Coordinates of C-alpha atoms in Angstrom, one line a residue:
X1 CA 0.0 0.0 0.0
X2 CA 2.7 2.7 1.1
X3 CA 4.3 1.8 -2.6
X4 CA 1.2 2.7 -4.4
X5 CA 0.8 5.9 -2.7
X6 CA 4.3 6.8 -3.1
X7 CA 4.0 5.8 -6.6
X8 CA 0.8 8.2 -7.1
X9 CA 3.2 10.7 -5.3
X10 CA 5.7 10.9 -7.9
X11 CA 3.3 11.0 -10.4
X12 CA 0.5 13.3 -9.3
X13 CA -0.3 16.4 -7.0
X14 CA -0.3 16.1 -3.4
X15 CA -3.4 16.0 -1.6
X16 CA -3.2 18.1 0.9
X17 CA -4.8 15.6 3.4
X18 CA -5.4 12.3 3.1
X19 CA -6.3 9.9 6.1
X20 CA -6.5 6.0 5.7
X21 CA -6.8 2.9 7.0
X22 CA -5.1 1.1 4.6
X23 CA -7.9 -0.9 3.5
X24 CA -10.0 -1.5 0.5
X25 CA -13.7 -1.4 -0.9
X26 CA -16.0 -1.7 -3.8
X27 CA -17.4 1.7 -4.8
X28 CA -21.1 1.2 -5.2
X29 CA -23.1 4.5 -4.8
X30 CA -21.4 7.8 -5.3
X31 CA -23.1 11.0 -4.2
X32 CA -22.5 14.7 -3.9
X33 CA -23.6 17.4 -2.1
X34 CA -23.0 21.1 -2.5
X35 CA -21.3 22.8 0.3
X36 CA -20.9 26.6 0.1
X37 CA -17.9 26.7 2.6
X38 CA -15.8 24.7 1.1
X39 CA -13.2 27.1 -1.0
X40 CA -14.3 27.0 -4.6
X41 CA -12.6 24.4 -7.0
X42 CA -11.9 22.7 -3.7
X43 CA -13.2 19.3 -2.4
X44 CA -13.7 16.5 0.2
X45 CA -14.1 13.1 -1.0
X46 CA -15.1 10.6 1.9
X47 CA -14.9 6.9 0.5
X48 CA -16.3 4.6 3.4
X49 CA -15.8 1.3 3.6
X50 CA -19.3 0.3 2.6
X51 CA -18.5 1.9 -0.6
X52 CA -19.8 4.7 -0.8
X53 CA -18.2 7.4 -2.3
X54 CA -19.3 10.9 -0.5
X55 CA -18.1 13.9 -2.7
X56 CA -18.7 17.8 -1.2
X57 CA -17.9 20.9 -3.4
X58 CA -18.9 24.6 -4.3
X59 CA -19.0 23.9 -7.7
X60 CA -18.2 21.8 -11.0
X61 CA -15.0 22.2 -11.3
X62 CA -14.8 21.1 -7.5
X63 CA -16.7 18.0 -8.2
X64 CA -14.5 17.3 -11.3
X65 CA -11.2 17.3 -9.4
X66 CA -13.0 14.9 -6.3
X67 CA -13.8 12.2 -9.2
X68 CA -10.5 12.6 -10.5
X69 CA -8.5 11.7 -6.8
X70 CA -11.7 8.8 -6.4
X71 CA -9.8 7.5 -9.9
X72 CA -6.0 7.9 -8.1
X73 CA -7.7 6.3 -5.0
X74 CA -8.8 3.0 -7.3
X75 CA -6.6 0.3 -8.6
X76 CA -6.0 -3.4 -8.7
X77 CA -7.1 -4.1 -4.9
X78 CA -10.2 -1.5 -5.1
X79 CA -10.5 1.4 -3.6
X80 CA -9.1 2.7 -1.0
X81 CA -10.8 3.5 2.1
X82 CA -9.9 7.3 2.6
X83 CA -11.1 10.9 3.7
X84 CA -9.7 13.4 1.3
X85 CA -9.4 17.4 1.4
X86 CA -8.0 19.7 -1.0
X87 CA -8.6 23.0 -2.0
X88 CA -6.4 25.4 -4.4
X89 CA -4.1 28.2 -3.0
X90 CA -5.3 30.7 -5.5
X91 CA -9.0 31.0 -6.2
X92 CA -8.0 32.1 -9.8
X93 CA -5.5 30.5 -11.4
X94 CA -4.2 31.1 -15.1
X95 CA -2.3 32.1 -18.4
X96 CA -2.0 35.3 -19.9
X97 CA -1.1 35.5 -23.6
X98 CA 0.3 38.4 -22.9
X99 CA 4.0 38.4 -24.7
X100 CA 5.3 40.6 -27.3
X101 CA 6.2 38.6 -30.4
X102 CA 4.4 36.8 -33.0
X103 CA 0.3 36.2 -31.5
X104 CA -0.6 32.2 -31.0
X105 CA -2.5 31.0 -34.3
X106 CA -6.0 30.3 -32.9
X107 CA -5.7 26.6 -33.6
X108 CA -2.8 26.8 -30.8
X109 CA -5.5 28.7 -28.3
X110 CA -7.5 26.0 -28.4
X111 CA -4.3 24.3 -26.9
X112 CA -3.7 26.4 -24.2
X113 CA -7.9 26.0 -22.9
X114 CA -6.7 22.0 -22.8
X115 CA -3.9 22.3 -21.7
X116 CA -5.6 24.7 -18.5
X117 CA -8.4 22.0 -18.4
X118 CA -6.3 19.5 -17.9
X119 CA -3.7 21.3 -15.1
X120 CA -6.3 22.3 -12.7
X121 CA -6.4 25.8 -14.0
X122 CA -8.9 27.9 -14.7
X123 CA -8.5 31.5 -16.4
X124 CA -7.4 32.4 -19.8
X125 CA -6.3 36.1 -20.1
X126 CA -6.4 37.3 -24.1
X127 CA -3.9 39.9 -24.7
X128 CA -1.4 39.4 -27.0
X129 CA 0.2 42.2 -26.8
X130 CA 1.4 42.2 -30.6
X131 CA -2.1 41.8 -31.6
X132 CA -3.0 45.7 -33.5
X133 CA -6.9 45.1 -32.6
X134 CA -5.7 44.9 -28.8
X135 CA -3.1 47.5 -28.4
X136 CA -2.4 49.6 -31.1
X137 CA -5.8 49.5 -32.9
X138 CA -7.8 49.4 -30.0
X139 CA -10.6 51.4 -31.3
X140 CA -11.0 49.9 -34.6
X141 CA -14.0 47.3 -33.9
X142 CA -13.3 43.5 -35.2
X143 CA -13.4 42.1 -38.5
X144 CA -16.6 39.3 -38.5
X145 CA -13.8 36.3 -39.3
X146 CA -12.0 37.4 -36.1
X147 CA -15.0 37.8 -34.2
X148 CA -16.3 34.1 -35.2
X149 CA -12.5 32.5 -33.8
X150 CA -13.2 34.3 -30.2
X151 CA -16.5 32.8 -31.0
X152 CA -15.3 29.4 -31.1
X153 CA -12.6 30.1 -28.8
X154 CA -15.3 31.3 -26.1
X155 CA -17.5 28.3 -26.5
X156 CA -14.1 26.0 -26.1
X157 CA -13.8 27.9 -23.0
X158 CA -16.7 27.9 -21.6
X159 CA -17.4 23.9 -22.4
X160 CA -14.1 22.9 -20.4
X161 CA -15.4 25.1 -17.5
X162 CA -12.4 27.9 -17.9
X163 CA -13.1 31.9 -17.5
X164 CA -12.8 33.7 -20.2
X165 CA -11.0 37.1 -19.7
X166 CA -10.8 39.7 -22.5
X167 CA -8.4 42.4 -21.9
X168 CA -7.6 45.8 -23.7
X169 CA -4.4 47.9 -24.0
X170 CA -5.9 51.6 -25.2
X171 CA -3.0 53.5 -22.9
X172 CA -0.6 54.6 -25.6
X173 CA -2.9 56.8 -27.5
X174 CA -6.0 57.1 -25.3
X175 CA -7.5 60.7 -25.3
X176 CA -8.8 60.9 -21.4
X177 CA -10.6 64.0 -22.3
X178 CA -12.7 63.0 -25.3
X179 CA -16.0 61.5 -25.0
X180 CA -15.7 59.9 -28.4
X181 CA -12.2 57.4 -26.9
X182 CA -14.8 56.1 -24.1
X183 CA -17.4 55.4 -26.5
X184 CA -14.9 53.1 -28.3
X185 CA -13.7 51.5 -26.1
X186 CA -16.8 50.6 -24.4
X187 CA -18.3 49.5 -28.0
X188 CA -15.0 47.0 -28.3
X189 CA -15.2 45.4 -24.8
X190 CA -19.5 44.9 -25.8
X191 CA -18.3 43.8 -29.1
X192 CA -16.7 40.7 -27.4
X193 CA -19.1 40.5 -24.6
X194 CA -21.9 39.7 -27.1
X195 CA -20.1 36.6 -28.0
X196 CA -20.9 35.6 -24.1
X197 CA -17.7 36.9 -22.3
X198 CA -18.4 38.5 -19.0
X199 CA -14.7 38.8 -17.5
X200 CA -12.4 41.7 -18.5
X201 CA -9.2 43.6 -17.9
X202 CA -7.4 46.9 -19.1
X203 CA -4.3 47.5 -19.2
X204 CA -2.3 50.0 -18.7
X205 CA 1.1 48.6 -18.8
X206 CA 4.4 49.5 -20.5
X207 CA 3.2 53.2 -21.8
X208 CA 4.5 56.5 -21.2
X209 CA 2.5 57.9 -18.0
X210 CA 2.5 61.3 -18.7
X211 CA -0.6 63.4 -19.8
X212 CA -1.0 65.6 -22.9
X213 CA -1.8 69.3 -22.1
X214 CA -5.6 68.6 -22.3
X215 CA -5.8 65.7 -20.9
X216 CA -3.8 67.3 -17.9
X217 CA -6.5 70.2 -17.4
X218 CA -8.6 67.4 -16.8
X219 CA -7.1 65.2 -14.4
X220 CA -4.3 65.5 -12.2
X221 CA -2.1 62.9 -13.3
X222 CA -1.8 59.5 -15.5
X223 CA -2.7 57.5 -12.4
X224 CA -6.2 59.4 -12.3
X225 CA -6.9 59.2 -15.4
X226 CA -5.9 55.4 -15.7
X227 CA -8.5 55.1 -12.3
X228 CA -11.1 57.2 -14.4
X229 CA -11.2 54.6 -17.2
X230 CA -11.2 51.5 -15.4
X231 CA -14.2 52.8 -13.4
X232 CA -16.3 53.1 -16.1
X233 CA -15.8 50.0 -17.5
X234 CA -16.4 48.4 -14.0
X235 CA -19.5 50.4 -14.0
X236 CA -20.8 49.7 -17.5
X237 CA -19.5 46.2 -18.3
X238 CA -22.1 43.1 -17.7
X239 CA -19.2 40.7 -15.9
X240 CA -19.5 38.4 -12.7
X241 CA -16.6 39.5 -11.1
X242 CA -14.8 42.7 -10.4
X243 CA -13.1 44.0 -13.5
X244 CA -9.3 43.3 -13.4
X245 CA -6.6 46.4 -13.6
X246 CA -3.0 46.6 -15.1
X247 CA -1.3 49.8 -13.6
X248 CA 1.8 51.5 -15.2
X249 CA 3.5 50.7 -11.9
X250 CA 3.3 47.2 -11.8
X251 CA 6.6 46.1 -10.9
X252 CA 7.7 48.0 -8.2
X253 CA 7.9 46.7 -4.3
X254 CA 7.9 50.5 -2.8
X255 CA 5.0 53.0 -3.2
X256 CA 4.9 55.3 -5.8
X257 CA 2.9 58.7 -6.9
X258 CA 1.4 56.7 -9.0
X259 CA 0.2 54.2 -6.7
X260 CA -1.1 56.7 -3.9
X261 CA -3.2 58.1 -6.9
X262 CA -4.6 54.4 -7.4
X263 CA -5.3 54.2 -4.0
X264 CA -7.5 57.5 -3.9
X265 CA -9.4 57.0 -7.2
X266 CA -9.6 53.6 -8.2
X267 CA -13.3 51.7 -7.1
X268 CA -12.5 49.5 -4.3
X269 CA -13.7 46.1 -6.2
X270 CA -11.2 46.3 -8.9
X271 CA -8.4 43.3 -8.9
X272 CA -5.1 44.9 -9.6
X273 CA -2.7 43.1 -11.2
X274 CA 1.7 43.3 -10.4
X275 CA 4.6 41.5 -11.1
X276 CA 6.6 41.1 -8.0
X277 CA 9.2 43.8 -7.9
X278 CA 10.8 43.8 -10.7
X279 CA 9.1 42.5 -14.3
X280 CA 11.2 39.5 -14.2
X281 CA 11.0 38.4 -10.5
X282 CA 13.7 36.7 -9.2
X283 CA 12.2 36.4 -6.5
X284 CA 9.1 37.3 -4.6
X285 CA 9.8 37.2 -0.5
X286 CA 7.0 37.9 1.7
X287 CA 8.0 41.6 2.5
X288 CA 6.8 42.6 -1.0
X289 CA 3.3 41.0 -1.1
X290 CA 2.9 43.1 2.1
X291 CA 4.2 45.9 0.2
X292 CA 2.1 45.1 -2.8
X293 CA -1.0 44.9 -1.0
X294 CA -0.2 48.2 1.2
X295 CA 0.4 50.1 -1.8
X296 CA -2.7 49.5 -3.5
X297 CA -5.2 48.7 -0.8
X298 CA -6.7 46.4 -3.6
X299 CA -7.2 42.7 -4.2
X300 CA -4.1 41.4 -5.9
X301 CA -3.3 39.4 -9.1
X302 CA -0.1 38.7 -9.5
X303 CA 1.4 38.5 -13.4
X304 CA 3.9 36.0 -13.0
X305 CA 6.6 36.7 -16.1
X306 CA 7.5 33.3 -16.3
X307 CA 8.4 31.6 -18.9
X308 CA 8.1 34.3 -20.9
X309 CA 11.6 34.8 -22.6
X310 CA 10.8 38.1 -24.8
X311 CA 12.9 40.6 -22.3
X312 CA 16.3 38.4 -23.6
X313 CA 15.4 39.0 -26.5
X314 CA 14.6 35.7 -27.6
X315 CA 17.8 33.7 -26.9
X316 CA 16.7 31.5 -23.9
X317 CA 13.7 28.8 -23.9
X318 CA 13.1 27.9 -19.9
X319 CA 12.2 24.8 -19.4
X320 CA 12.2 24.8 -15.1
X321 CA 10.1 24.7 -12.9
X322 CA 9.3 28.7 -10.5
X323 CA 10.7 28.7 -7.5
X324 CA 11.7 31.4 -5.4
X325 CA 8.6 32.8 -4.2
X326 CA 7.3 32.6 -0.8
X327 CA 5.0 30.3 0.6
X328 CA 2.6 32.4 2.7
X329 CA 2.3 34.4 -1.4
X330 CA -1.9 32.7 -1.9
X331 CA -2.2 35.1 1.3
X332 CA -1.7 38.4 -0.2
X333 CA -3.4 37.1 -3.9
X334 CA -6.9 36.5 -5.2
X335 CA -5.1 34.7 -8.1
X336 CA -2.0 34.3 -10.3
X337 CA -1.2 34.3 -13.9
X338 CA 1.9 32.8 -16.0
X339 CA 2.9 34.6 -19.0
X340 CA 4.2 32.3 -21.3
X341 CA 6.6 32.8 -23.9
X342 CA 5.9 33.0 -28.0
X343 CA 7.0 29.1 -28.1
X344 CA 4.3 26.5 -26.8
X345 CA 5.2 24.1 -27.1
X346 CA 8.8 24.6 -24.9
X347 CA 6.0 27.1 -22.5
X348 CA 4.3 23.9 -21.5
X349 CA 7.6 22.5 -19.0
X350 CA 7.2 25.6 -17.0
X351 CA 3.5 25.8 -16.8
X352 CA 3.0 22.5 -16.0
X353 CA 4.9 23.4 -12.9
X354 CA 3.1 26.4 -11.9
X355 CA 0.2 24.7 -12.0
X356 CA 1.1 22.5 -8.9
X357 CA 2.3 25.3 -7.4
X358 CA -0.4 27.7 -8.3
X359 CA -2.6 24.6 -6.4
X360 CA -1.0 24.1 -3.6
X361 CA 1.7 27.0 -2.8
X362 CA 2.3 25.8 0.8
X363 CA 3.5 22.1 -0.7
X364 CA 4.9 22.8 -3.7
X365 CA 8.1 20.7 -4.5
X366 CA 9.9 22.6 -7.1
X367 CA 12.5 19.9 -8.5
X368 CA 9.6 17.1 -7.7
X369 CA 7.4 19.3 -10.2
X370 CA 10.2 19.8 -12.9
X371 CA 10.8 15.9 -13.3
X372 CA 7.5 15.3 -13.5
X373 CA 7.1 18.6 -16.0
X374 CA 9.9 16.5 -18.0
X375 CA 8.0 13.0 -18.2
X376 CA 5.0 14.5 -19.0
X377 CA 6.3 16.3 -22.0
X378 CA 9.4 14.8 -23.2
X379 CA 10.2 11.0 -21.5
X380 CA 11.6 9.6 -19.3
X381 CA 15.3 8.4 -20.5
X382 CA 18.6 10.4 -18.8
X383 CA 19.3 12.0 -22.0
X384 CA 15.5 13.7 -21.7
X385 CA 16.8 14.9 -17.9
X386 CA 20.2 15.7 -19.2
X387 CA 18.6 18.1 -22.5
X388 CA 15.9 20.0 -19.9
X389 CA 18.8 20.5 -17.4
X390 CA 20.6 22.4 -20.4
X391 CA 17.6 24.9 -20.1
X392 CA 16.5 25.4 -16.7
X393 CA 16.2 29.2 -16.2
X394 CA 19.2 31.4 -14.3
X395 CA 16.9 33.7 -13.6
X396 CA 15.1 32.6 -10.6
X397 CA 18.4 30.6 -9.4
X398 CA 21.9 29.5 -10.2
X399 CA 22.6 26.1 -11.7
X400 CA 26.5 24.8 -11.2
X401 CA 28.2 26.1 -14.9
X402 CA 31.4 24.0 -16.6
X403 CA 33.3 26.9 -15.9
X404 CA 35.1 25.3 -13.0
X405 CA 35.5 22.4 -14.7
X406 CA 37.7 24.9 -17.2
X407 CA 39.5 26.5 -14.8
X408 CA 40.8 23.8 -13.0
X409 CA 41.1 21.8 -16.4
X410 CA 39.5 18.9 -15.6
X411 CA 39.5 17.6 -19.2
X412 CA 38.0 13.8 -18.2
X413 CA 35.0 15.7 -17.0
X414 CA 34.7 17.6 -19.9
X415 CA 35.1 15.4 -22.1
X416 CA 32.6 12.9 -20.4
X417 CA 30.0 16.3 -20.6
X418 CA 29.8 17.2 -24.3
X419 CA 29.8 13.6 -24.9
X420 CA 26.7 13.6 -22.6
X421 CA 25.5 16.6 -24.8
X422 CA 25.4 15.4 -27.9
X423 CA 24.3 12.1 -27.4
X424 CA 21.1 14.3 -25.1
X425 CA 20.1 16.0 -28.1
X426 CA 20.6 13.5 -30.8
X427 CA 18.3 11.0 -29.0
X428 CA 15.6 14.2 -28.0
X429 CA 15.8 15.5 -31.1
X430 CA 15.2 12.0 -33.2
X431 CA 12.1 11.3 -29.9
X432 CA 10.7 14.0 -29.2
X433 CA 7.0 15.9 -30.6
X434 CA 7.0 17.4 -33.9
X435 CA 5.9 20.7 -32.1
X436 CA 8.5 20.7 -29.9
X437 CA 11.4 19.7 -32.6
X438 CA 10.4 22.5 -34.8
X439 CA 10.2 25.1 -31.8
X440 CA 13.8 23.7 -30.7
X441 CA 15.9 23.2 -34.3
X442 CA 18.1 26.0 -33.3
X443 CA 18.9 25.4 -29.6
X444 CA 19.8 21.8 -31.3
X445 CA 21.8 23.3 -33.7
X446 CA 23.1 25.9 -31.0
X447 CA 24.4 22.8 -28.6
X448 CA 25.9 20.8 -31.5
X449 CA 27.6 23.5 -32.5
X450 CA 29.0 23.9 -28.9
X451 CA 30.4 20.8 -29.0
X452 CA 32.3 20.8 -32.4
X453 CA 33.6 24.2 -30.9
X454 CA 35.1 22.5 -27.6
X455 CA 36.8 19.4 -29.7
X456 CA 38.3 22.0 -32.3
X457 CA 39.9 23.7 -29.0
X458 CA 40.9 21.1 -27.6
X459 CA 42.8 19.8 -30.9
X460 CA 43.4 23.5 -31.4
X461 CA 41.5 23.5 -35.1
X462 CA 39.9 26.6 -36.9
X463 CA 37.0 28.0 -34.8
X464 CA 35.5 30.5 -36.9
X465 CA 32.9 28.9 -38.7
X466 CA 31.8 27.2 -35.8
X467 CA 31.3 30.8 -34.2
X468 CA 29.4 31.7 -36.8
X469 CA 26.9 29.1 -37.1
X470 CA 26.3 29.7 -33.3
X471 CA 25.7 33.2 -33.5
X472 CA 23.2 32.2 -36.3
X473 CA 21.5 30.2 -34.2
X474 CA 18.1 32.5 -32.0
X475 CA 18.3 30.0 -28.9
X476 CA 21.1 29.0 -26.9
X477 CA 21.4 26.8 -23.8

């Protein structure tokens, strides 16, 4: 029995409590019951050993998840007798396609809704940020083909039980002072919200905040205005939640004029979304959630840029799992959303991780959820490990280098690695999805390359070319 469960361990989430006897029953009769206080998405499952199968939950998705640990509870033996609780950290918990770079094809967003429905998330935040009808051609209503993919795309939503969230970027050329830029903008968000969408965001994020001169005889700064648009739409939008708010301050952990404006004029319902303190977090300690959440005086989303690899600009693709954020961070956040990068495909390592950790914060294992991340979407050999260890991120932590191994010349050892190295990406390259071998020809190329370049120094042949087919290369390890 204790082998199973560790085996169900390695290979699915924890629960956050499971009590047993360590015995075994038929399921006969399953029943559920609605219970308001239990946190939504959340569940208890209560298998007795008269087999009956007792599920409680706030809502589908709730009920989905309880049927899905009475399946981990079952196997050769039966069932196992067991009380089961779990609940997720965040109440929301998502993906924003919010990167700039090339927009997913709509095909792919279909994807991403599975991909949530099947990782215990449940928010999809539209915003590509390199998409003209959402940022630079904001007013400019959409085309009826466009309108009939978010169509599709909200029905695919809606039928795997994920929210939804359109989102807006009018802030580099909004004109706070003229009637006529509401009215637009209000038309565009009822535009979508026809096609049944009833969550939304604007976003204010990576503009100049600084107010024309007629704008400014208006308001008293950016942050006002910002305030003065986002209240409107929370007033005039049909949604069932409080509208959700990108400031231009988002990645601070001190207060800011900005943000004491945000505190006086913003409505007091409105979700505010940051980034930790910088765009990138490296980290995210404790001491800025209490920051964040004094600053604003607002319930918090955090934007989590992670994977996301367009800041680089493009040379990295991270396949580790977050770490390096607090455990007490589901305390200062209604929700949290990952920002993946232009790549799918490669985005899916790290998601997959956030997902457990998005679920369960206080239990997350972060190298437990990266192996698993790596079975799940490339296999299980050593070369698989060895290939996603050439691409964990360095931005959240520090992974041991070969440049020791240089410096104290420890040629067997390097020798031994780039052996390692090629044989990694020969076998993941010949194994691995279509998707992912397309998204990954030039970090192949990139780490072939590196080794040719190591043999020619070590036999001390011309280097040139090879440094020149890795510079060619957009991704490096």
């Amino acid at each position: 029995m204790a082998n199973r469960l560790e085996e169900n361990a390695a290979r699915h989430w924890r629960f956050r409590e499971l009590i047993t006897r360590n015995n075994y029953t038929t399921v006969v009769e399953r029943c559920v019951c609605k219970d308001d206080r239990i946190p939504e998405d959340g569940f208890r499952l209560c298998v007795t050993a008269s087999g009956r199968a007792e599920i409680s939950c706030s809502n589908a998705r709730g009920e989905r998840y309880a049927d899905e640990a009475l399946a981990r509870l079952t196997g050769k033996e039966g069932t196992l007798v067991a009380e089961v609780e779990d609940h997720p950290s965040f109440a929301l918990r998502g993906i924003i396609e919010g990167f700039y770079g090339e927009p997913y094809a709509w095909e792919k967003r279909h994807d991403v809704i599975d991909f949530l429905y099947r990782h215990r998330m449940n928010a999809y935040f539209y915003a590509p940020k390199d998409d003209a009808y959402h940022r630079d051609l904001w007013r400019e209503p959409y085309p009826q083909t466009w309108l009939d993919q978010i169509a599709a795309l909200v029905r695919c939503a809606r039928d795997k039980e994920i929210g939804f969230y359109y989102c807006l970027s009018p802030g580099k050329d909004f004109r706070f002072s003229a009637e006529e830029d509401y009215d637009l903008l209000l038309k565009k968000y009822e535009q979508v919200a026809a096609l049944g969408v009833d969550r939304f965001a604007v976003l204010f994020d990576d503009i100049c905040a600084e107010l024309s001169p007629q704008d400014a005889r208006q308001f008293s700064c950016a942050a006002q205005a910002h305030c003065h648009v986002a209240n409107i739409l929370n007033a005039k939008l049909r949604h069932t939640g409080s509208l959700i708010f990108c400031p231009t301050d988002y990645a601070q952990n001190t207060d800011t004029p900005y943000r004491r404006a945000v505190r006086k004029y913003l409505d007091r319902d409105i979700c505010v979304i940051w980034t930790g303190y910088n765009c990138v977090a490296e980290a995210i300690p404790e001491r800025d959630c209490i920051a964040a959440r004094k600053a604003f005086r607002r319930p918090l989303v955090l934007w989590d840029n992670y994977p996301v690899n367009d800041f680089q600009p493009k040379s990295r693709i991270y396949l580790d799992a977050v770490c390096n954020r607090t455990r007490t961070i589901a305390a200062y956040h209604t929700g949290c959303i990952a920002n993946p990068s232009a790549l799918w495909e490669s985005s899916k390592f790290a998601l997959s991780a956030m997902a457990e950790w998005m679920w369960n914060v206080e239990m997350y294992d972060e190298e437990g959820a990266y192996r698993r991340a790596v079975r799940e979407h490339l296999g299980v050999a050593e070369e698989d490990y060895f290939f996603a260890g050439l691409n964990r991120s360095t931005v959240m932590r520090t992974y041991p280098s070969l440049k020791a191994a240089f410096e104290r010349e420890d040629w067997a050892y390097l020798d031994g690695w780039y052996v390692q190295a090629e044989r990694a990406v020969l076998r993941v390259r010949a194994h691995c999805r279509k998707e992912l071998s397309l998204e990954w020809r030039d970090l192949f190329n990139y780490v072939l390359e590196e080794c040719r370049l190591y043999r020619a120094l070590r036999s001390g042949a011309e280097i040139d070319g090879i440094l020149s087919a890795m510079c060619s290369c957009a991704y490096r390890r």
